[in-house]
Amino acid sequence: MAAMFATLSALAVTFVFIAVYFEIRSELYERLRVRTQSLHDTFLTVARSTGAEGLERVITDRAKAPGIDGGIYLLVRDDGHFLAGNIDPYPTFSGWSFIEPSELGAEERFEFDERFLSRWSRLPDGEMLLVGLSDDSVEEAREALVGGIVFGVVATILITAALAAWLAVKSQRRIRSIGATLEDYAQGQLDTRVALAGAEDDLDQVAARINTTLDRMEELVESLRQVSADIAHELKTPIGRLRQRLDVALAEANSVSEFRAANAQAIELIDQIVGTFEALLRIAQIESGTRRARFSRVSLNAVLSNIVEIYGPVAADAGQEILDQLTDAPCELAGDQELLTQMFANLLENAIHHCPSGSSIVVRLERNGDVAEASICDDGPGIPDHERDKVVRRLYRLEKSRSTPGTGLGLSLVQAVADLHGAPLVLGDNEPGLMASLRFRLSP
Amino acid sequence: MKVLVIEDDQETADYIRRGLVERGHVVDCIGDGRKGLLMASADPYDVLVIDRMLPGIDGLSIVKTLRGAGTTTPILFLTTLGGVDDRVEGLNAGGDDYLVKPFAFSELMARLDALGRRPPLKEEDTVLVAGDLRMDLLARSVTRAGETIELQPREFKLLEVLLRNKGRVVTRTMLLEQVWDFHFDPKTSVVETLISRLRTKLDKPFATELIHTVRGVGYTVHDPS
């Protein structure tokens, strides 16, 4: 990864430098051309004001100067006869061209790779004028530029490589640490978590997410352990009882009708055991959270008014009254209609079950902004303070209700569904009685 | 009825066969999923009972294949998979009903009766009768011996389900599903309470009882004999 980064940077920088080089080079040559043209125009002006003879004298004077001043000049008659200048053999062409020293027949006078940017033109009287300037200054600049570029590219490559390596080493250490934590977790150390570097960067974000996932997995493992423990402990009791009864029947029953009776009782017990088992499984399934993927838009108003309508007659038969205080404001959220119905049904049934005849049960739904509070309040005996935490534990029954039917899983299921919907169950004192309430975050 | 049972547990298959034969039905049992699929495609059955967990091809695939091929025979899933999503999955695959093991034979029988005798693609009846009871589904009215009886919507629905299944037993579980859309077992007497109210309005003021309790199984409505 780091190597790729270094290579790409180097390539990018190189391209930029090369582009700059070509740009500067063409600019320099353009300047040379302008200077040559300017010199050429000067000579033309001389020719126009003082005629060809005047120009001849100017060029001759110039040619007498010691050495070559970086320029070549030549004036010839249109038949090729030499008039003035500082070169002898000369090339012919029209317009602009670069003249190599070899074409001037005097290599030893020039720098090895110097060239002359030159121009032929015809004077009004027919003479031919050649003017050229050396590109040695351009060449020097070019060489300096190339040197600078090469240095720049090499330096960039080295710096980026060093940076990339340093970054890679830093990340590697943290990545290895994440790997080690996950390995420990897989080996059974469920409380280990990835340490955050406090840098608040990508790796830290990943680490935080991993930690959340590990939390979730620990919860699931715990839930699974819990279910296994519950099944083992709580189901063994009724199964044991079943076995005892059948054992007794085998030993003591004599008539067919006695056996039949024992058989019928056994089936009843088995149905109860299966019911408990299914309920435990359902709670575990709900706690695993996978149901969330199938959530749809649910109206709390509809769910609660449905429940009130269904249980009205049931409460009436028990000498109780259900009052509804459901807001008209729509309370909709993403959820599971079936589970929510079952949850509220459980709470209402609990109230009906635990309250004596003559009690009132209020089913309330209130909306405050984007939060809805649903509560089921009765004026019955309530749950004592110290028991409130425990009642949601699986298979826990209040001491006074141990003898009555029911699996004691109702409130565990309520809590599981409540947690699934992000609305934890709160049990409070209705003064008198029990108030079971849940606060839901609504969808817009 | 002609019933095909695709179930790999021999004991369960025998249990079902025995019960059905006792009641005069014709039963074929097969333990292999692929063979079962062939049999279901080849012969006309009144109802199919298919276990979800089968060796080779699973029940869900069998049903999807049958439905895909255009089979409209009613299908009941019989399975240990009783999870919240399992039932939905089964019904979405093309099953008509879903029964979780362990089950009471009476429950299975009641459901098969309801499925097997369903008249295929017949126009929905808009008037249901039993004895001198007349229920008009369009007008939402119920009369007995000419007298109009006022029913709450839920009571109306309960009577409708019982009348649609006239002559057959409807179990408590079936009623919970069809009348209350409850897919769990309430700890209170939801069904019993409403049956009792319905009886008070429908049976008590009249000479003959129409709603009968079948002990340990459910309820039924039939024409007075």
XYZ file of C-alpha atoms in Angstrom:
669
model
C 0.000 0.000 0.000
C 2.693 2.414 1.011
C 4.816 1.395 -1.958
C 1.942 2.060 -4.296
C 1.463 5.476 -2.727
C 5.147 6.318 -3.121
C 5.218 5.179 -6.755
C 2.132 7.134 -7.678
C 3.444 10.307 -6.050
C 6.793 9.973 -7.795
C 5.081 9.443 -11.146
C 2.848 12.429 -10.615
C 5.741 14.681 -9.659
C 7.780 13.461 -12.635
C 4.960 14.239 -15.045
C 4.599 17.702 -13.611
C 8.314 18.368 -13.893
C 8.463 17.110 -17.461
C 5.577 19.325 -18.462
C 7.224 22.317 -16.812
C 10.502 21.522 -18.575
C 8.952 21.474 -22.017
C 7.039 24.643 -21.304
C 10.161 26.508 -20.207
C 12.201 25.168 -23.096
C 9.784 26.340 -25.735
C 9.534 29.701 -23.970
C 13.317 30.114 -24.105
C 13.456 29.299 -27.778
C 10.678 31.747 -28.447
C 12.697 34.447 -26.722
C 15.696 33.611 -28.888
C 13.563 33.919 -31.950
C 12.292 37.297 -30.866
C 15.867 38.522 -30.287
C 16.996 37.260 -33.668
C 14.028 38.855 -35.357
C 14.729 42.101 -33.559
C 18.371 42.133 -34.713
C 17.240 41.340 -38.215
C 14.740 44.225 -38.147
C 17.451 46.588 -36.937
C 19.552 45.698 -39.981
C 16.588 46.190 -42.248
C 16.066 49.662 -40.805
C 19.705 50.483 -41.478
C 19.312 49.257 -45.054
C 16.219 51.344 -45.558
C 17.801 54.530 -44.269
C 21.317 54.206 -45.597
C 20.788 51.744 -48.444
C 22.581 48.487 -49.038
C 25.986 50.197 -48.925
C 25.251 51.553 -45.473
C 24.262 48.100 -44.224
C 27.391 46.665 -45.824
C 29.556 49.068 -43.839
C 27.706 48.297 -40.561
C 28.040 44.583 -41.011
C 31.698 44.810 -41.993
C 32.422 46.818 -38.827
C 30.607 44.315 -36.728
C 32.356 41.397 -38.321
C 35.712 42.923 -37.473
C 34.958 42.632 -33.750
C 37.148 39.997 -32.129
C 35.567 36.526 -31.946
C 32.002 35.741 -32.587
C 29.631 37.663 -30.351
C 27.091 34.871 -30.523
C 25.733 36.061 -33.838
C 26.336 35.370 -37.512
C 25.690 37.945 -40.250
C 25.952 37.762 -43.959
C 25.057 40.099 -46.793
C 25.299 38.833 -50.355
C 24.247 40.066 -53.782
C 21.462 38.153 -55.336
C 23.992 36.305 -57.481
C 25.705 35.008 -54.366
C 28.654 37.452 -54.410
C 29.905 38.197 -50.876
C 29.310 41.754 -49.694
C 29.809 41.660 -45.872
C 29.597 39.226 -42.967
C 31.444 36.930 -40.617
C 30.907 33.599 -42.245
C 32.218 32.181 -45.456
C 30.560 29.008 -46.619
C 26.921 29.380 -45.912
C 23.778 27.295 -46.177
C 20.823 28.422 -48.185
C 17.227 28.040 -47.215
C 14.252 30.291 -47.053
C 12.761 31.718 -43.910
C 13.877 30.332 -40.503
C 16.187 27.479 -39.738
C 18.770 26.220 -37.271
C 22.287 26.314 -38.685
C 24.756 23.717 -37.465
C 28.425 24.743 -37.164
C 29.300 22.076 -39.729
C 27.379 23.952 -42.360
C 29.607 26.992 -41.755
C 32.790 25.026 -42.301
C 34.493 26.289 -39.150
C 33.822 23.846 -36.362
C 36.788 24.870 -34.257
C 35.353 28.336 -33.807
C 32.226 27.152 -32.098
C 31.060 25.363 -28.983
C 30.467 21.771 -29.840
C 26.716 21.701 -29.719
C 25.921 25.326 -30.393
C 23.416 26.115 -33.113
C 22.330 29.331 -34.704
C 18.707 30.281 -35.051
C 18.880 32.123 -38.369
C 16.823 33.865 -40.927
C 17.287 34.752 -44.612
C 15.466 37.667 -46.118
C 15.575 39.621 -49.366
C 16.318 43.357 -49.310
C 14.388 45.708 -51.582
C 17.339 45.948 -54.013
C 17.734 42.212 -54.303
C 20.479 41.566 -51.790
C 20.072 38.671 -49.373
C 20.584 39.138 -45.648
C 21.249 36.299 -43.180
C 21.042 36.934 -39.454
C 21.468 34.311 -36.752
C 21.942 34.123 -32.994
C 23.533 31.352 -30.967
C 21.336 29.238 -28.744
C 24.101 28.620 -26.223
C 22.322 30.618 -23.527
C 19.196 28.529 -24.040
C 21.228 25.372 -23.909
C 22.867 26.404 -20.637
C 19.491 27.196 -19.114
C 18.126 23.889 -20.335
C 20.941 21.911 -18.788
C 20.495 23.678 -15.468
C 16.789 22.929 -15.632
C 17.285 19.231 -16.302
C 19.698 19.053 -13.415
C 17.170 20.688 -11.144
C 14.388 18.365 -12.284
C 16.385 15.229 -11.763
C 17.329 16.408 -8.305
C 13.694 17.287 -7.576
C 12.339 13.926 -8.714
C 14.909 11.948 -6.775
C 14.345 14.026 -3.670
C 10.559 13.610 -3.966
C 10.865 9.852 -4.391
C 13.092 9.570 -1.360
C 10.898 11.777 0.812
C 7.639 10.083 -0.167
C 9.183 6.662 0.261
C 10.371 7.610 3.727
C 6.972 9.053 4.686
C 5.117 6.038 3.341
C 7.380 3.672 5.188
C 6.906 5.582 8.425
C 3.107 5.594 8.038
C 3.102 1.922 7.174
C 5.107 1.025 10.251
C 2.765 3.037 12.469
C -0.355 1.456 10.980
C 1.142 -1.998 11.023
C 1.622 -1.844 14.738
C -2.018 -0.934 15.308
C -3.301 -3.442 12.785
C -1.316 -6.160 14.451
C -2.789 -5.135 17.799
C -6.324 -5.445 16.416
C -5.463 -8.863 15.058
C -4.089 -9.986 18.408
C -7.221 -8.828 20.254
C -9.497 -10.685 17.848
C -7.378 -13.797 18.208
C -7.656 -13.626 22.008
C -11.423 -13.169 21.685
C -11.729 -16.166 19.396
C -9.842 -18.201 21.971
C -12.544 -17.426 24.502
C -11.377 -14.235 26.213
C -14.669 -12.480 25.739
C -13.920 -9.390 27.770
C -10.922 -8.235 25.755
C -11.351 -5.180 23.528
C -9.214 -3.290 21.010
C -7.259 -0.380 22.487
C -7.873 2.941 20.803
C -4.884 5.107 19.910
C -6.812 8.266 20.624
C -5.966 9.518 17.139
C -9.634 9.621 16.086
C -8.603 8.494 12.610
C -9.767 5.666 10.322
C -8.069 2.928 12.301
C -9.571 4.170 15.534
C -13.008 4.215 13.955
C -12.562 0.652 12.804
C -11.359 -0.291 16.267
C -14.411 1.316 17.868
C -16.746 -0.545 15.531
C -14.992 -3.804 16.241
C -15.426 -3.198 19.949
C -19.153 -2.606 19.528
C -19.432 -5.848 17.586
C -17.499 -7.687 20.278
C -19.864 -6.253 22.909
C -22.811 -7.542 20.932
C -21.273 -10.957 20.515
C -20.538 -11.165 24.211
C -24.196 -10.357 24.877
C -25.293 -13.105 22.509
C -22.963 -15.643 24.043
C -24.266 -14.675 27.461
C -27.850 -14.964 26.276
C -27.158 -18.381 24.857
C -25.540 -19.459 28.078
C -28.525 -18.110 29.946
C -31.019 -20.012 27.824
C -29.091 -23.233 28.266
C -28.979 -22.716 32.005
C -32.690 -21.880 32.143
C -33.671 -24.877 30.087
C -31.510 -27.174 32.105
C -32.663 -25.904 35.447
C -36.272 -24.923 34.972
C -37.405 -27.597 32.592
C -35.835 -30.400 34.543
C -38.252 -29.729 37.372
C -41.501 -30.357 35.478
C -39.861 -33.152 33.516
C -38.850 -34.730 36.776
C -42.374 -34.355 38.073
C -43.719 -35.976 34.936
C -41.438 -38.907 35.349
C -42.462 -39.324 38.966
C -46.141 -39.350 38.100
C -45.721 -41.906 35.384
C -43.561 -43.954 37.699
C -46.241 -43.853 40.383
C -48.968 -44.757 37.911
C -46.914 -47.705 36.732
C -46.469 -48.916 40.275
C -49.891 -48.181 41.740
C -52.539 -47.803 39.073
C -54.674 -50.848 38.580
C -57.611 -50.056 36.410
C -57.647 -48.890 32.850
C -59.404 -45.718 33.886
C -56.613 -44.938 36.379
C -53.996 -45.423 33.719
C -56.031 -43.343 31.336
C -56.191 -40.548 33.864
C -52.440 -40.703 34.468
C -51.863 -40.641 30.750
C -54.065 -37.596 30.276
C -52.256 -35.750 33.088
C -48.914 -36.657 31.541
C -49.936 -35.168 28.209
C -51.028 -31.985 29.938
C -47.689 -31.688 31.696
C -45.811 -32.323 28.482
C -47.771 -29.589 26.737
C -46.806 -27.225 29.535
C -43.158 -28.176 29.242
C -43.214 -27.658 25.500
C -44.881 -24.299 26.015
C -42.146 -23.205 28.391
C -39.495 -24.442 26.019
C -40.995 -22.610 23.047
C -41.281 -19.444 25.079
C -37.607 -19.660 26.109
C -36.602 -20.187 22.507
C -38.713 -17.307 21.354
C -37.160 -14.988 23.907
C -33.671 -16.029 22.857
C -34.576 -15.473 19.201
C -35.903 -12.029 19.995
C -32.827 -11.167 22.036
C -30.570 -12.112 19.129
C -31.906 -9.066 17.357
C -32.239 -10.630 13.930
C -35.911 -9.714 13.894
C -34.907 -6.088 13.395
C -34.125 -6.782 9.761
C -37.810 -7.533 9.179
C -39.236 -4.473 10.843
C -42.059 -2.615 9.125
C -44.030 0.522 9.887
C -46.239 -0.072 12.929
C -48.811 2.188 14.543
C -48.753 2.046 18.338
C -52.240 3.532 18.365
C -53.565 0.593 16.346
C -51.731 -2.028 18.397
C -52.936 -0.639 21.717
C -56.522 -0.005 20.710
C -56.629 -3.552 19.355
C -55.383 -4.906 22.679
C -57.874 -2.854 24.628
C -60.721 -4.126 22.466
C -59.635 -7.740 22.764
C -59.138 -7.792 26.517
C -62.137 -5.687 27.442
C -64.435 -8.704 27.725
C -61.779 -10.784 29.477
C -61.259 -8.130 32.149
C -65.010 -7.667 32.484
C -65.386 -11.369 33.192
C -62.815 -10.990 35.956
C -64.785 -8.107 37.431
C -62.230 -5.543 36.235
C -62.421 -2.528 34.025
C -60.055 -1.459 31.242
C -59.877 2.267 30.568
C -58.093 3.579 27.533
C -56.356 6.919 27.320
C -54.907 6.720 23.861
C -53.763 9.900 22.190
C -55.072 10.787 18.746
C -51.620 11.878 17.652
C -50.176 9.215 15.355
C -47.362 7.249 16.939
C -45.600 5.269 14.257
C -42.261 3.523 14.281
C -40.317 0.715 12.675
C -41.124 -2.487 14.513
C -42.686 -5.914 14.597
C -46.453 -5.757 14.921
C -46.809 -9.344 16.077
C -44.240 -9.027 18.826
C -45.511 -5.666 20.055
C -49.030 -7.081 20.210
C -47.809 -10.044 22.194
C -45.825 -7.807 24.507
C -48.729 -5.524 25.372
C -51.034 -8.530 25.636
C -48.631 -10.011 28.179
C -48.579 -6.823 30.247
C -52.336 -6.530 30.181
C -52.798 -10.183 31.067
C -50.417 -9.771 33.971
C -52.516 -6.914 35.251
C -55.743 -8.879 34.849
C -54.162 -11.870 36.485
C -52.647 -10.165 39.515
C -55.372 -7.703 40.304
C -58.433 -8.547 42.312
C -61.981 -8.056 41.152
C -63.007 -4.413 41.113
C -59.632 -3.137 39.887
C -59.163 -0.630 37.131
C -56.526 -1.000 34.464
C -55.529 2.001 32.422
C -53.896 1.614 29.000
C -52.269 4.908 28.108
C -50.463 6.265 25.045
C -49.002 9.753 25.111
C -46.906 11.567 22.572
C -44.246 14.193 23.307
C -42.491 15.373 20.198
C -40.861 12.333 18.651
C -41.187 10.171 21.750
C -44.259 8.117 22.640
C -44.859 6.694 26.089
C -47.065 3.624 26.377
C -48.058 2.440 29.820
C -50.299 -0.078 31.489
C -51.262 0.961 34.991
C -53.314 -0.905 37.496
C -54.445 -0.194 41.038
C -53.789 -3.687 42.274
C -51.162 -5.005 44.670
C -48.201 -3.927 42.562
C -44.668 -5.277 42.807
C -42.535 -4.509 45.847
C -39.492 -2.321 45.190
C -36.927 -4.992 45.825
C -38.541 -7.447 43.467
C -38.858 -5.179 40.467
C -35.460 -6.013 39.011
C -35.908 -9.686 39.501
C -39.299 -10.140 37.911
C -37.888 -9.721 34.438
C -35.459 -12.531 35.010
C -36.583 -15.624 33.292
C -38.849 -17.971 35.108
C -38.912 -15.827 38.203
C -42.222 -15.735 39.979
C -43.189 -13.493 42.802
C -43.415 -15.578 45.927
C -47.132 -15.055 46.231
C -47.856 -16.208 42.709
C -45.881 -19.401 42.691
C -48.910 -21.536 43.000
C -50.858 -20.050 40.140
C -50.573 -21.155 36.519
C -48.269 -19.407 34.153
C -44.681 -19.933 33.212
C -43.223 -16.780 34.696
C -41.735 -15.941 31.323
C -44.202 -13.226 30.464
C -42.147 -10.316 31.727
C -38.918 -11.703 30.283
C -40.596 -11.748 26.914
C -41.874 -8.223 27.462
C -38.372 -7.024 28.236
C -36.898 -8.835 25.227
C -39.409 -7.256 22.837
C -39.007 -3.876 24.538
C -35.217 -3.984 24.159
C -35.530 -5.089 20.548
C -37.496 -1.915 19.864
C -35.149 0.291 21.863
C -37.829 1.023 24.457
C -36.707 -0.502 27.741
C -39.404 -1.573 30.182
C -39.740 0.507 33.314
C -41.686 -0.849 36.258
C -42.845 1.720 38.714
C -45.213 2.386 41.513
C -48.620 3.565 40.372
C -49.448 4.525 43.927
C -51.118 2.218 44.387
C -50.496 -0.549 41.974
C -48.068 -1.233 39.175
C -47.175 0.997 36.286
C -45.411 -0.673 33.398
C -44.218 1.864 30.873
C -42.136 2.006 27.710
C -40.776 4.991 25.840
C -40.526 4.618 22.083
C -38.575 6.751 19.667
C -40.963 7.428 16.788
C -40.313 7.533 13.062
C -41.100 10.821 11.324
C -59.845 -37.221 1.578
C -56.710 -38.437 -0.120
C -53.722 -37.287 1.906
C -49.985 -37.433 1.158
C -47.651 -37.236 4.147
C -43.986 -36.481 3.453
C -42.303 -37.127 6.808
C -39.025 -38.875 7.530
C -39.771 -39.773 11.159
C -41.446 -43.180 10.906
C -43.218 -42.946 14.254
C -44.768 -39.585 13.475
C -45.813 -40.772 10.018
C -47.466 -43.864 11.527
C -49.195 -41.752 14.170
C -50.689 -39.537 11.477
C -51.632 -42.398 9.213
C -53.386 -44.288 11.980
C -55.437 -41.290 12.992
C -56.446 -40.403 9.441
C -57.324 -43.951 8.404
C -59.478 -44.307 11.533
C -61.504 -41.395 10.259
C -61.958 -42.876 6.838
C -59.308 -41.037 4.862
C -56.867 -42.490 2.340
C -53.246 -41.900 3.286
C -49.896 -42.265 1.511
C -46.733 -41.846 3.563
C -43.258 -41.325 2.146
C -40.047 -40.521 3.959
C -37.935 -39.306 1.073
C -38.356 -35.728 -0.101
C -37.615 -36.311 -3.775
C -39.944 -39.277 -4.057
C -42.577 -37.260 -2.220
C -42.237 -34.426 -4.710
C -42.716 -36.856 -7.592
C -45.764 -38.406 -5.951
C -47.281 -35.015 -5.232
C -46.800 -33.950 -8.840
C -48.106 -37.186 -10.300
C -51.224 -37.981 -8.256
C -54.136 -35.760 -7.318
C -54.246 -35.377 -3.522
C -56.754 -33.369 -1.517
C -54.138 -32.132 0.877
C -50.403 -32.504 1.462
C -48.638 -32.719 4.828
C -44.952 -31.846 4.459
C -42.196 -31.836 7.066
C -39.706 -29.010 6.634
C -36.610 -30.917 7.655
C -36.223 -33.819 5.242
C -33.155 -35.681 4.031
C -32.081 -34.698 0.535
C -34.458 -31.950 -0.484
C -36.074 -29.821 2.245
C -39.781 -29.170 2.630
C -39.587 -25.514 1.669
C -38.007 -26.364 -1.697
C -40.603 -29.051 -2.358
C -43.415 -26.573 -1.819
C -41.767 -23.885 -3.931
C -41.290 -26.388 -6.744
C -44.900 -27.570 -6.546
C -46.255 -24.051 -6.529
C -43.934 -23.085 -9.325
C -45.294 -25.963 -11.391
C -48.832 -24.730 -10.800
C -50.053 -27.158 -8.128
C -52.901 -25.636 -6.131
C -53.343 -28.526 -3.676
C -53.549 -27.208 -0.095
C -50.325 -27.800 1.835
C -49.770 -27.981 5.570
C -46.245 -27.678 6.954
C -45.485 -29.907 9.904
C -42.264 -29.042 11.634
C -40.176 -28.539 14.733
C -39.155 -25.127 13.435
C -41.518 -22.889 15.326
C -39.627 -19.652 15.285
C -41.162 -16.281 14.641
C -39.741 -16.136 11.140
C -40.090 -19.815 10.282
C -43.843 -19.653 9.966
C -43.719 -16.585 7.737
C -41.077 -18.266 5.618
C -43.239 -21.357 5.213
C -46.345 -19.434 4.255
C -44.409 -17.243 1.847
C -43.025 -20.320 0.127
C -46.561 -21.353 -0.728
C -47.762 -23.287 2.300
C -51.366 -22.789 3.403
C -50.983 -23.677 7.066
C -48.222 -24.297 9.564
C -48.298 -26.663 12.539
C -45.472 -26.966 15.026
C -44.409 -30.258 16.607
C -45.250 -31.698 19.039
C -48.881 -31.466 18.087
C -52.152 -32.949 19.165
C -53.726 -35.118 16.495
C -57.024 -33.318 16.961
C -55.305 -30.064 16.018
C -53.843 -31.621 12.865
C -57.177 -33.169 11.949
C -59.111 -29.941 12.391
C -56.646 -28.065 10.188
C -56.583 -30.738 7.485
C -60.348 -30.754 7.412
C -60.389 -27.014 6.939
C -57.778 -27.193 4.175
C -58.924 -30.297 2.374
C -62.531 -29.445 2.039
C -61.925 -25.898 0.928
C -63.792 -25.582 -2.378
C -61.177 -24.564 -4.888
C -61.595 -21.177 -6.543
C -65.285 -20.972 -5.766
C -66.940 -17.593 -5.479
C -66.875 -16.415 -1.883
C -70.226 -17.007 -0.277
C -71.742 -13.783 0.885
C -74.431 -15.448 2.958
C -73.702 -18.162 5.494
C -76.434 -20.230 7.113
C -76.752 -22.808 9.856
C -80.201 -23.946 10.904
C -82.294 -20.798 11.280
C -79.203 -18.615 11.603
C -78.452 -16.343 8.665
C -75.317 -14.242 8.317
C -75.101 -11.687 5.512
C -71.453 -10.736 5.020
C -72.142 -7.808 2.726
C -74.869 -6.242 4.792
C -72.941 -7.162 7.989
C -76.143 -8.480 9.546
C -77.018 -11.584 11.517
C -80.494 -12.925 12.054
C -81.854 -15.951 13.786
C -85.419 -17.075 13.163
C -85.925 -13.732 11.535
C -84.788 -11.704 14.559
C -81.834 -9.381 14.045
C -78.942 -9.898 16.427
C -76.481 -7.092 17.204
C -72.885 -8.266 17.222
C -69.625 -6.456 17.983
C -67.112 -6.626 15.098
C -64.968 -9.214 16.865
C -68.020 -11.378 17.651
C -69.076 -11.101 14.017
C -65.647 -12.285 12.883
C -65.729 -15.226 15.292
C -69.128 -16.338 14.033
C -67.974 -15.958 10.443
C -64.999 -18.249 11.007
C -67.189 -20.842 12.711
C -69.794 -20.699 9.949
C -67.239 -20.924 7.147
C -66.074 -24.121 8.797
C -69.601 -25.389 9.394
C -69.650 -29.050 10.274
C -65.950 -29.067 11.174
C -64.184 -28.529 14.452
C -62.236 -25.303 14.742
C -59.517 -25.479 17.368
C -58.747 -22.757 19.867
C -55.428 -22.129 18.135
C -57.093 -21.765 14.760
C -59.528 -19.249 16.232
C -56.724 -17.270 17.871
C -54.976 -17.037 14.514
C -57.982 -16.231 12.354
C -60.096 -14.066 14.623
C -57.487 -12.299 16.752
C -54.361 -12.629 14.587
C -52.625 -13.933 17.706
C -49.718 -16.238 17.026
C -49.055 -16.986 20.644
C -51.023 -18.592 23.425
C -52.623 -16.017 25.688
C -52.647 -16.889 29.339
C -56.197 -15.631 29.706
C -59.473 -16.902 28.348
C -59.704 -14.627 25.333
C -61.427 -17.218 23.158
C -63.657 -18.655 25.855
C -64.898 -15.231 26.925
C -65.963 -14.262 23.449
C -67.549 -17.652 22.736
C -69.534 -17.219 25.893
C -70.732 -13.754 24.800
C -71.629 -15.055 21.376
C -73.627 -17.857 22.933
C -75.471 -15.408 25.144
C -76.628 -13.485 22.100
C -77.044 -16.342 19.677
C -78.005 -19.491 21.561
C -79.539 -18.602 24.902
C -82.633 -16.781 23.627
C -83.452 -19.653 21.258
C -84.534 -23.229 21.548
C -81.655 -24.974 19.847
C -77.921 -24.554 20.482
C -75.842 -23.937 17.406
C -72.403 -23.408 18.925
C -70.982 -26.588 20.411
C -67.869 -27.155 22.463
C -65.792 -30.194 21.532
C -63.944 -30.949 24.743
C -60.198 -30.766 24.494
C -60.318 -29.743 20.839
C -62.300 -26.639 20.029
C -65.678 -25.449 18.849
C -68.045 -26.222 16.053
C -71.208 -24.980 14.446
C -73.492 -27.291 12.522
C -77.039 -27.529 11.296
C -79.282 -28.986 13.930
C -79.666 -32.694 13.257
